[in-house]
GROMACS .gro file of C-alpha atoms in nm:
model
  307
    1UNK     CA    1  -3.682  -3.863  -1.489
    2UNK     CA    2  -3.915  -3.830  -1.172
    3UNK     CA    3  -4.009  -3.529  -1.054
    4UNK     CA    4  -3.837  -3.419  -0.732
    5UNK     CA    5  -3.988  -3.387  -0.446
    6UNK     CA    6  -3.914  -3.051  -0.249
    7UNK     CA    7  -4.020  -3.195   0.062
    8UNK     CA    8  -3.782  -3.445   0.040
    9UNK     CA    9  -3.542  -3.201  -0.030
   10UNK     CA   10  -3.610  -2.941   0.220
   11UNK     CA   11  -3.633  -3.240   0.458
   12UNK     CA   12  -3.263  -3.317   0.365
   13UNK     CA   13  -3.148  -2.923   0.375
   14UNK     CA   14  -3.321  -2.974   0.803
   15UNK     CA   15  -3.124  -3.267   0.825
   16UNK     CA   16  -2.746  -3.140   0.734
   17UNK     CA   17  -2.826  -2.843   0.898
   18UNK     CA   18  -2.912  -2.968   1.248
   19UNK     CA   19  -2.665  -3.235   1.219
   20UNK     CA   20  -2.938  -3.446   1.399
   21UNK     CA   21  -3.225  -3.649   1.260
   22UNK     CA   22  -3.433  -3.606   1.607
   23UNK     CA   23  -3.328  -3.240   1.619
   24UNK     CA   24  -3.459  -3.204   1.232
   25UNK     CA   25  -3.771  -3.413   1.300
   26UNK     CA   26  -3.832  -3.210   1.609
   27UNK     CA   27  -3.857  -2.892   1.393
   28UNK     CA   28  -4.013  -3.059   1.100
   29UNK     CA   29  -4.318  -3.219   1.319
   30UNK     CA   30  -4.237  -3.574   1.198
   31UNK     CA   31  -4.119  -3.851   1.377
   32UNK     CA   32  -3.738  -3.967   1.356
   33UNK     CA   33  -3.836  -4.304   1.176
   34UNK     CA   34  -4.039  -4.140   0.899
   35UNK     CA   35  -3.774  -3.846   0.838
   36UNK     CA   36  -3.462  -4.117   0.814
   37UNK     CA   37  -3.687  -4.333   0.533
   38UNK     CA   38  -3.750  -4.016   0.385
   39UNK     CA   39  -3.350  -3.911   0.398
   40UNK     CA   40  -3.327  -4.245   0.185
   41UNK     CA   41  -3.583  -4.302  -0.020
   42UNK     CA   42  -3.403  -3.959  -0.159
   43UNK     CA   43  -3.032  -4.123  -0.193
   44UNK     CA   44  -3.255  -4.425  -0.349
   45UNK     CA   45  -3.395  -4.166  -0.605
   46UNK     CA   46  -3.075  -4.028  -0.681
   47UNK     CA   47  -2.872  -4.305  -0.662
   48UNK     CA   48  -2.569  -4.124  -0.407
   49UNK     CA   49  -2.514  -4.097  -0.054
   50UNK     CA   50  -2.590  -3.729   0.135
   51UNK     CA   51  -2.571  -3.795   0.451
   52UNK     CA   52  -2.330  -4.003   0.640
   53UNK     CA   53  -2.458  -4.172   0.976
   54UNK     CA   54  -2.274  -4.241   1.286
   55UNK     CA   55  -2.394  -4.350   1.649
   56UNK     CA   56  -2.334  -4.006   1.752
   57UNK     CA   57  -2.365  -3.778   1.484
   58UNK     CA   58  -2.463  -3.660   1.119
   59UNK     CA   59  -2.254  -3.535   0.839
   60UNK     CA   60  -2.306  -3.413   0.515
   61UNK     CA   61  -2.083  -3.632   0.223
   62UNK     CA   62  -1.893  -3.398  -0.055
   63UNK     CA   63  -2.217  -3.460  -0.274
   64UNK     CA   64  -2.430  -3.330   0.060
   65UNK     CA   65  -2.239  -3.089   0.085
   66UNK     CA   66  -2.314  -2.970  -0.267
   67UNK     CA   67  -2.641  -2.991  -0.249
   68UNK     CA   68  -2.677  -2.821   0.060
   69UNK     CA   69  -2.466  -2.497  -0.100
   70UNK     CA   70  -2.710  -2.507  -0.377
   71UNK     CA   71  -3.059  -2.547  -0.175
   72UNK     CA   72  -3.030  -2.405   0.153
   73UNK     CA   73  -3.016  -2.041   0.045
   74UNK     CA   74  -3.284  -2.079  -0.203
   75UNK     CA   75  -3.567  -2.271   0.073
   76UNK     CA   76  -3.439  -1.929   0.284
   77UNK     CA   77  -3.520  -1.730   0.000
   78UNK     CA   78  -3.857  -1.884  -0.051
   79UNK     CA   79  -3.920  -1.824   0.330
   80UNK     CA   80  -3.815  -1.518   0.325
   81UNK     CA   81  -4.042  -1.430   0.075
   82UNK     CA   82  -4.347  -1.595   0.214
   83UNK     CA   83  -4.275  -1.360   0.537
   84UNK     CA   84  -4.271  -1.069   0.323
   85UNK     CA   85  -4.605  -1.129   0.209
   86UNK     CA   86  -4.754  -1.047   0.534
   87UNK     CA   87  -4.699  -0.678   0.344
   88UNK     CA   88  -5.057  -0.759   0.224
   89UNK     CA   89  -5.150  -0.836   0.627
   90UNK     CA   90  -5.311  -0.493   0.830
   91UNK     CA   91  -4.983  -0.608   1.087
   92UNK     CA   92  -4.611  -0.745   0.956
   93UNK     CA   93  -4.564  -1.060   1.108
   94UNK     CA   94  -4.286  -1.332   1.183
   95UNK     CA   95  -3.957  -1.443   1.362
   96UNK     CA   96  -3.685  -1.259   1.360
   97UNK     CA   97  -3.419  -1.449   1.522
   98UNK     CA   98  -3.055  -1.284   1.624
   99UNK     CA   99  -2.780  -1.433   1.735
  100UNK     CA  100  -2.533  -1.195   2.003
  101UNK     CA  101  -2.353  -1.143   2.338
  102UNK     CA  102  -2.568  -1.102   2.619
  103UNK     CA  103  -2.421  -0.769   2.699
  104UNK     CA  104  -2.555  -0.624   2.387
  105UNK     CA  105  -2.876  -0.797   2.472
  106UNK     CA  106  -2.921  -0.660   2.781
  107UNK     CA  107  -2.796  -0.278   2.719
  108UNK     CA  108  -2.871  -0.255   2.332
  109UNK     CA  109  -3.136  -0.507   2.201
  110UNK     CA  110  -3.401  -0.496   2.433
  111UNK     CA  111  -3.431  -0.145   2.544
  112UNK     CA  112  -3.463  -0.089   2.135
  113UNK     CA  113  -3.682  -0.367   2.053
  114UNK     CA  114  -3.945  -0.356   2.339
  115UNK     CA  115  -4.119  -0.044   2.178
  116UNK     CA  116  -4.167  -0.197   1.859
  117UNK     CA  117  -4.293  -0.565   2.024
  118UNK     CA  118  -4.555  -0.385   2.189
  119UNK     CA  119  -4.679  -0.213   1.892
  120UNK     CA  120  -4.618  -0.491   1.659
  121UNK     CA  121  -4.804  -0.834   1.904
  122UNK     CA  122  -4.764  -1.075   1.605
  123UNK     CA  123  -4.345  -1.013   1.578
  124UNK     CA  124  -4.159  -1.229   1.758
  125UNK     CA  125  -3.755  -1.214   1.840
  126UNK     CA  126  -3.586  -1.540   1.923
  127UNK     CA  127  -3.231  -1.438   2.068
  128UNK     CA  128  -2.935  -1.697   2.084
  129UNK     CA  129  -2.658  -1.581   2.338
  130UNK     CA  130  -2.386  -1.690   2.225
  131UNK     CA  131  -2.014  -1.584   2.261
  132UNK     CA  132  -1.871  -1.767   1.977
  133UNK     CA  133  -1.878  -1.618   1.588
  134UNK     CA  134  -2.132  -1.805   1.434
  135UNK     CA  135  -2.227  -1.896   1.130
  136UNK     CA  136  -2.575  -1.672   1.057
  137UNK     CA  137  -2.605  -1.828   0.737
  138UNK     CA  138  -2.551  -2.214   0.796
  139UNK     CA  139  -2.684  -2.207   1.153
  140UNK     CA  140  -2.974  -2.008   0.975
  141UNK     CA  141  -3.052  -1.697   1.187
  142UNK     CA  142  -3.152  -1.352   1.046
  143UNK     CA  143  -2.874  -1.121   1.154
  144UNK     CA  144  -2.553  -1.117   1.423
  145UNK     CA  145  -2.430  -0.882   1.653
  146UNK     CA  146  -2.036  -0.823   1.669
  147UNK     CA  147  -1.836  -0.500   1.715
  148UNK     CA  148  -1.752  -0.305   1.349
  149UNK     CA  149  -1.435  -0.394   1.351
  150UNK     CA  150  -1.484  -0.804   1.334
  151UNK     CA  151  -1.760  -0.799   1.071
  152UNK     CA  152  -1.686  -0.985   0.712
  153UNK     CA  153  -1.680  -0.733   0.401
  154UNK     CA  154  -1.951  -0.987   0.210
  155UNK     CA  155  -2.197  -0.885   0.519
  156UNK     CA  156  -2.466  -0.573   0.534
  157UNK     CA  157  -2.340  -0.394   0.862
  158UNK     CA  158  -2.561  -0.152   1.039
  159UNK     CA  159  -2.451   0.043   1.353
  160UNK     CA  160  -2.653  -0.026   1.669
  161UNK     CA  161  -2.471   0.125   1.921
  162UNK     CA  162  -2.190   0.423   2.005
  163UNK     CA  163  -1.863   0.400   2.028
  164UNK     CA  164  -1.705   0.189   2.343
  165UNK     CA  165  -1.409   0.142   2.468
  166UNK     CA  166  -1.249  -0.160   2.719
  167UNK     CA  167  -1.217  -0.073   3.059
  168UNK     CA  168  -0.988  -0.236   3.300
  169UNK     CA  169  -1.119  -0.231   3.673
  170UNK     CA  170  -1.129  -0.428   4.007
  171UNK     CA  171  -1.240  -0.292   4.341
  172UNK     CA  172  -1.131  -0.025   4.612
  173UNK     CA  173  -1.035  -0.390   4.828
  174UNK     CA  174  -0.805  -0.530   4.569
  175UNK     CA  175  -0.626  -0.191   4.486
  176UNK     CA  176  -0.538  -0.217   4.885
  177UNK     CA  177  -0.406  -0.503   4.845
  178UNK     CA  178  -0.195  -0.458   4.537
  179UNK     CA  179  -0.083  -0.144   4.370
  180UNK     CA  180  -0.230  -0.066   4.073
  181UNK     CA  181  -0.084  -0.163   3.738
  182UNK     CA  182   0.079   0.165   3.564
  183UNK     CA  183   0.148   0.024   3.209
  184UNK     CA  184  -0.029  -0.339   3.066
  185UNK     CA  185   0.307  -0.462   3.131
  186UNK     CA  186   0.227  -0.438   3.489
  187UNK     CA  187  -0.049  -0.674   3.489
  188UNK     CA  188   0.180  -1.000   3.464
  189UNK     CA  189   0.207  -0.941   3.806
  190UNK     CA  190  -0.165  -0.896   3.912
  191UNK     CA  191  -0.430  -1.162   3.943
  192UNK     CA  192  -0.635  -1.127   3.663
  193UNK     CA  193  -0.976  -1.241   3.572
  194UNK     CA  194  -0.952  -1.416   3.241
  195UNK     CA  195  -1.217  -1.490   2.948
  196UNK     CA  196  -1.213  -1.782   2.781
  197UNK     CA  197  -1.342  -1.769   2.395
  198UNK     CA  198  -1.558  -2.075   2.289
  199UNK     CA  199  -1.474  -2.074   1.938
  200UNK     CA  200  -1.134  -2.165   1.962
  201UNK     CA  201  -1.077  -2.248   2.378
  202UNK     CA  202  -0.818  -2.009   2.432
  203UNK     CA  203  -0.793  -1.698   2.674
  204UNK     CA  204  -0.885  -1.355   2.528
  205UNK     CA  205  -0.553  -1.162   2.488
  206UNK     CA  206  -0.627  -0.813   2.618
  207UNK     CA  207  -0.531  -0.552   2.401
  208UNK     CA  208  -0.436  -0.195   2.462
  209UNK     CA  209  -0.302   0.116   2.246
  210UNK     CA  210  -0.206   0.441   2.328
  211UNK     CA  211  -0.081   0.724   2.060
  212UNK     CA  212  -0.114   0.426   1.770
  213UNK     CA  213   0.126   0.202   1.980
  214UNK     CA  214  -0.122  -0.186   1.999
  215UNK     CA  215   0.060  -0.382   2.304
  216UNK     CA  216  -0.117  -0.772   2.365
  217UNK     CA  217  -0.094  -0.877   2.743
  218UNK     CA  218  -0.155  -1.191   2.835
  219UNK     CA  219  -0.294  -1.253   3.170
  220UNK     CA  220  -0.299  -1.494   3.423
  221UNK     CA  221  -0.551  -1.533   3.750
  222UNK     CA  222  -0.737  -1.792   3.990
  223UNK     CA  223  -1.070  -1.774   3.789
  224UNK     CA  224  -1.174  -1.748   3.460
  225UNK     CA  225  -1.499  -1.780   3.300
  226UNK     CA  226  -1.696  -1.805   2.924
  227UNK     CA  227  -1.903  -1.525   2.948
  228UNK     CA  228  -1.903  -1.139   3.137
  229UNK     CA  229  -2.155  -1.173   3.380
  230UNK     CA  230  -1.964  -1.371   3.673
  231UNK     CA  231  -1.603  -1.214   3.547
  232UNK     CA  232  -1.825  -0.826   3.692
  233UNK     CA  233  -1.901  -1.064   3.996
  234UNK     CA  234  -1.574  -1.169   4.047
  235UNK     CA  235  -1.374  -0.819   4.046
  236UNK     CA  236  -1.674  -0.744   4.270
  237UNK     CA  237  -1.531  -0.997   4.507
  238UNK     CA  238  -1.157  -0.835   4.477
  239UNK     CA  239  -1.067  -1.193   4.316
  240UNK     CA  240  -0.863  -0.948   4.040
  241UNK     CA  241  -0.839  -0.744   3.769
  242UNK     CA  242  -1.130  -0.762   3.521
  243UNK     CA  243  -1.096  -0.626   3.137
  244UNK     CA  244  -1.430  -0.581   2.942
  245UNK     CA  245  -1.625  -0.312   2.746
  246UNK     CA  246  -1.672  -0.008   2.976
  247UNK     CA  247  -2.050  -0.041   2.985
  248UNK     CA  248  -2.087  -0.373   3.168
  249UNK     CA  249  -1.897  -0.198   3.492
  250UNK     CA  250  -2.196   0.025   3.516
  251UNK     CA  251  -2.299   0.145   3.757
  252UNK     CA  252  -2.062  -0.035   3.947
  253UNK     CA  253  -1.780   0.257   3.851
  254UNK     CA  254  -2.042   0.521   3.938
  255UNK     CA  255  -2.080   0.361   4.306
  256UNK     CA  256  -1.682   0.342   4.341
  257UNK     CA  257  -1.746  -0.017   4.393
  258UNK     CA  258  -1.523  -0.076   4.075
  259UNK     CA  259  -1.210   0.155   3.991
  260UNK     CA  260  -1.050   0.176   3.662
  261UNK     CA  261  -0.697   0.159   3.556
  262UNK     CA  262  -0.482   0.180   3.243
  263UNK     CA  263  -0.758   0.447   3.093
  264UNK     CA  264  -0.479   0.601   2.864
  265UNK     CA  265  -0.445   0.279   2.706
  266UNK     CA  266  -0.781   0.200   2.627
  267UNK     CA  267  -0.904   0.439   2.344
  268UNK     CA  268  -1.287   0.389   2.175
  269UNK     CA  269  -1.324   0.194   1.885
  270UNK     CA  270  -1.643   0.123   1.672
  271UNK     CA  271  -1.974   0.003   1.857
  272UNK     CA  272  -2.198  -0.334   1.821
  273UNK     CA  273  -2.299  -0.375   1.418
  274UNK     CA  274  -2.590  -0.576   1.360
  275UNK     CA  275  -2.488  -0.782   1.054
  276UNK     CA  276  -2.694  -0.993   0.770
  277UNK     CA  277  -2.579  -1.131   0.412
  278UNK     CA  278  -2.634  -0.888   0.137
  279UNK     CA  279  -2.814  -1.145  -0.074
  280UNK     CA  280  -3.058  -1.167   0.189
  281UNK     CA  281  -3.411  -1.021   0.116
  282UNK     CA  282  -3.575  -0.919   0.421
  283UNK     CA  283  -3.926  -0.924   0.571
  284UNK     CA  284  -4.139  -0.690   0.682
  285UNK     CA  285  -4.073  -0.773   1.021
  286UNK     CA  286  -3.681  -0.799   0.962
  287UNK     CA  287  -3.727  -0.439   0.804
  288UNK     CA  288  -3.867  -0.324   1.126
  289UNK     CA  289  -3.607  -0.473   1.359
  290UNK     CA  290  -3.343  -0.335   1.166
  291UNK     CA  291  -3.473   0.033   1.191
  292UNK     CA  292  -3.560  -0.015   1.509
  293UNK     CA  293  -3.236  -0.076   1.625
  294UNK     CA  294  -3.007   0.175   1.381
  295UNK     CA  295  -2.821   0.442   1.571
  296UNK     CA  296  -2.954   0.774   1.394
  297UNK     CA  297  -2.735   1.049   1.376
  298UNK     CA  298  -2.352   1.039   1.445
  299UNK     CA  299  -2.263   0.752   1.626
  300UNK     CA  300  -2.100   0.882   1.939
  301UNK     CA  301  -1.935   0.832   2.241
  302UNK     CA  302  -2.263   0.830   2.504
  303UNK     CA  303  -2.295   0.536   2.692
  304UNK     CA  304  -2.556   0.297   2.637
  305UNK     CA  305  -2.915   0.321   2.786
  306UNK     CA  306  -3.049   0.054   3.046
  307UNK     CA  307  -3.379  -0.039   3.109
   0.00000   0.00000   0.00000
């Protein structure tokens, strides 16, 4: 039998991963044309189709599929370990790439992590904002950030952040306008700004409790947006009712710009967790993230620092 090729392979792992043979060849420095002949010259070798081709896209087969189970954490392994050698180096080294909400971004990750990039020049943090729940290990990032409560039991979870809770607020102009909501039920009749999830296309249900009672609202408005930036905007505007973690009102609540309703019904819960497989074996520089970014002592109820 002829001995395999781990190129070929790892090229193939690139391949199913991205989906794409020009996104693949972009990361691999090849060219498109030499990475497909290499795709199958490796089918050729082992007489079976990986990868099935269309116009538009690129899918793993059931046999791709297989393989891809069985290599892909074992090239990250090997990578992993090749980072972890910079041990040896005067100064860890790497990327250390996180995938999040750019809330937590803005309020959490970088007021933790620019400390450590200054003192540490030759780490580097690649951040993908992203609002959906992603796959860390297929899409092949380091770690996640989610809230405690949403994290998978097979994952490490580390606390990042205090406690939050979800605040619902609009400003002094729309309260004028309409009188403000005294139970959830209330807010059927209130425009409301609305988020819409890209994972599965529907509306976030807001959720509320008070004394261990959970009541789901669904909302309805003139806007709605995929991300928390422009709903803040909008409730600026008095175009509704916004609903979103406490934090991303500052300082707007502090001002009065922004007034809050339905407080009894929105108790804390558990913070941001950053999250990474168990199996995985971190770097030097991974190490460093991590405690750079662990809440020490009691996590608490404090609001979140901006820089």
């Amino acid at each position: 039998m002829p001995r395999r090729n781990l190129n070929d392979l790892y090229a193939f792992v690139m391949v199913a991963r991205e989906g794409s043979f020009t996104r693949a060849a972009a990361r691999l420095g090849v060219t498109q044309s030499a990475l497909s002949q290499t795709i199958r010259n490796l089918e050729t070798q082992l007489d079976i189709r990986l990868l099935t081709r269309t116009t538009r896209s690129v899918s793993a087969t059931a046999a791709g599929e297989r393989l891809l189970r069985t290599l892909g954490f074992r090239f990250d392994e090997i990578e992993a370990e090749l980072d972890a050698l910079t041990e040896l180096r005067d100064k860890p080294a790497g990327t250390v790439r996180i995938t999040c909400v750019d809330d937590v971004l803005r309020t959490v990750l970088l007021p933790k992590l620019t400390p450590l990039l200054r003192e540490y020049p030759d780490i580097a943090v690649e951040f993908d904002v992203n609002y959906g729940f992603r796959d860390i290990v297929a899409d092949r990032f380091d770690a996640g950030v989610r809230l405690g409560e949403s994290i998978d039991k097979d994952m490490i979870a580390v606390p990042i952040g205090p406690e939050m809770r979800m605040a619902a607020a609009a400003s002094a102009d729309y309260f004028d306008r309409h009188p403000p909501p005294r139970t959830p039920h209330d807010l059927t009749d209130h425009h409301c700004i609305n988020l819409r999830f890209p994972t599965h296309g529907g509306f976030y249900v807001w959720e509320f409790e008070r004394e261990g009672r959970a009541l789901n609202v669904r909302v309805d408005g003139q806007v709605a947006f995929n991300s928390s930036p422009p709903i803040v905007d909008a409730a600026l505007r008095g175009l509704g009712i916004a609903f979103l973690p406490e934090q991303e009102f500052y300082p707007h609540l502090e001002s009065r710009r922004l007034l809050k309703v339905l407080e009894d019904w929105c108790p804390p819960f558990a913070g941001y967790h950053l999250y990474y497989p168990s199996r995985r074996q971190p770097s030097p520089a991974f190490s460093l993230v991590v405690d750079a970014l662990r809440v020490r002592g009691p996590v608490d109820r404090h609001r979140p620092t901006r820089q």
